[in-house]
Amino acid sequence: KFVATASGDAGGDGIGRLTQVSDGKTLFIVKHEKCWVNSVSLSNDYKLIVTASSDGTARLTRISDGVILCTVMKNFLPA
């Protein structure tokens, strides 16, 4: 089992973290610079992680290699 958490640090960087519940080991980290991560979600197969940050961006990242597959910015969404 896994838990996904969202946070920010004193420097203003946001972290999306995937942690293994059994031993507390961090398995994957997604970092958003200069903004807090507000939300994190995992795909049903645990292969993808989505993070949403305070600057209005959302990132879809593949967990196996850390490749960002898609970034959506609030300015590109319809009103």
mmCIF file of C-alpha atoms in Angstrom:
data_model
loop_
_atom_site.group_PDB
_atom_site.id
_atom_site.type_symbol
_atom_site.label_atom_id
_atom_site.label_comp_id
_atom_site.label_asym_id
_atom_site.label_seq_id
_atom_site.Cartn_x
_atom_site.Cartn_y
_atom_site.Cartn_z
ATOM 1 C CA LYS A 1 0.000 0.000 0.000
ATOM 2 C CA PHE A 2 1.054 3.551 -0.739
ATOM 3 C CA VAL A 3 0.180 7.043 0.425
ATOM 4 C CA ALA A 4 0.546 10.195 -1.671
ATOM 5 C CA THR A 5 1.079 13.522 0.097
ATOM 6 C CA ALA A 6 1.341 17.163 -0.946
ATOM 7 C CA SER A 7 3.345 19.852 0.855
ATOM 8 C CA GLY A 8 5.571 22.880 0.597
ATOM 9 C CA ASP A 9 8.752 23.978 2.312
ATOM 10 C CA ALA A 10 9.997 27.239 3.799
ATOM 11 C CA GLY A 11 11.789 28.056 0.558
ATOM 12 C CA GLY A 12 8.497 28.016 -1.318
ATOM 13 C CA ASP A 13 9.062 24.767 -3.209
ATOM 14 C CA GLY A 14 6.276 22.201 -3.331
ATOM 15 C CA ILE A 15 6.659 18.460 -2.998
ATOM 16 C CA GLY A 16 4.408 15.621 -4.099
ATOM 17 C CA ARG A 17 5.568 12.435 -2.415
ATOM 18 C CA LEU A 18 4.711 8.752 -2.823
ATOM 19 C CA THR A 19 5.489 6.729 0.311
ATOM 20 C CA GLN A 20 5.281 3.012 1.017
ATOM 21 C CA VAL A 21 3.079 2.560 4.085
ATOM 22 C CA SER A 22 4.716 -0.622 5.421
ATOM 23 C CA ASP A 23 8.127 0.936 6.084
ATOM 24 C CA GLY A 24 7.704 4.696 5.464
ATOM 25 C CA LYS A 25 10.156 4.596 2.558
ATOM 26 C CA THR A 26 9.814 7.449 0.056
ATOM 27 C CA LEU A 27 9.446 5.887 -3.383
ATOM 28 C CA PHE A 28 9.021 8.969 -5.571
ATOM 29 C CA ILE A 29 9.120 12.756 -5.315
ATOM 30 C CA VAL A 30 7.745 15.387 -7.699
ATOM 31 C CA LYS A 31 8.979 18.928 -7.073
ATOM 32 C CA HIS A 32 7.290 22.152 -8.156
ATOM 33 C CA GLU A 33 9.630 25.119 -7.768
ATOM 34 C CA LYS A 34 8.464 28.341 -6.106
ATOM 35 C CA CYS A 35 4.939 27.114 -5.355
ATOM 36 C CA TRP A 36 3.227 24.694 -3.009
ATOM 37 C CA VAL A 37 1.805 21.370 -4.154
ATOM 38 C CA ASN A 38 -1.857 21.384 -3.113
ATOM 39 C CA SER A 39 -3.052 18.043 -4.426
ATOM 40 C CA VAL A 40 -1.675 14.649 -5.439
ATOM 41 C CA SER A 41 -3.409 11.701 -7.073
ATOM 42 C CA LEU A 42 -2.261 8.296 -8.333
ATOM 43 C CA SER A 43 -3.511 6.287 -11.277
ATOM 44 C CA ASN A 44 -5.262 3.006 -10.438
ATOM 45 C CA ASP A 45 -2.235 1.018 -11.640
ATOM 46 C CA TYR A 46 0.240 3.206 -9.654
ATOM 47 C CA LYS A 47 2.179 4.072 -12.814
ATOM 48 C CA LEU A 48 1.263 7.782 -12.971
ATOM 49 C CA ILE A 49 1.108 10.594 -10.433
ATOM 50 C CA VAL A 50 -0.692 13.909 -10.914
ATOM 51 C CA THR A 51 0.282 16.957 -8.876
ATOM 52 C CA ALA A 52 -1.509 20.309 -8.761
ATOM 53 C CA SER A 53 0.243 23.382 -7.403
ATOM 54 C CA SER A 54 -0.571 26.839 -6.060
ATOM 55 C CA ASP A 55 0.574 28.512 -9.286
ATOM 56 C CA GLY A 56 -2.274 26.826 -11.189
ATOM 57 C CA THR A 57 -0.234 24.128 -12.920
ATOM 58 C CA ALA A 58 -0.899 20.406 -12.918
ATOM 59 C CA ARG A 59 1.685 17.808 -13.937
ATOM 60 C CA LEU A 60 1.208 14.231 -15.050
ATOM 61 C CA THR A 61 4.402 12.282 -14.303
ATOM 62 C CA ARG A 62 5.352 8.672 -15.028
ATOM 63 C CA ILE A 63 6.628 7.141 -11.788
ATOM 64 C CA SER A 64 8.957 4.541 -13.359
ATOM 65 C CA ASP A 65 11.338 7.124 -14.837
ATOM 66 C CA GLY A 66 10.169 10.545 -13.600
ATOM 67 C CA VAL A 67 9.272 11.795 -17.087
ATOM 68 C CA ILE A 68 6.712 14.614 -17.036
ATOM 69 C CA LEU A 69 4.186 13.540 -19.650
ATOM 70 C CA CYS A 70 2.011 16.635 -19.556
ATOM 71 C CA THR A 71 1.859 20.029 -17.849
ATOM 72 C CA VAL A 72 -1.391 21.986 -17.825
ATOM 73 C CA MET A 73 -1.405 25.660 -16.853
ATOM 74 C CA LYS A 74 -4.466 27.510 -15.617
ATOM 75 C CA ASN A 75 -4.085 30.093 -18.397
ATOM 76 C CA PHE A 76 -4.801 27.399 -20.989
ATOM 77 C CA LEU A 77 -8.053 26.231 -19.439
ATOM 78 C CA PRO A 78 -11.374 27.673 -20.666
ATOM 79 C CA ALA A 79 -12.997 30.146 -18.309
#
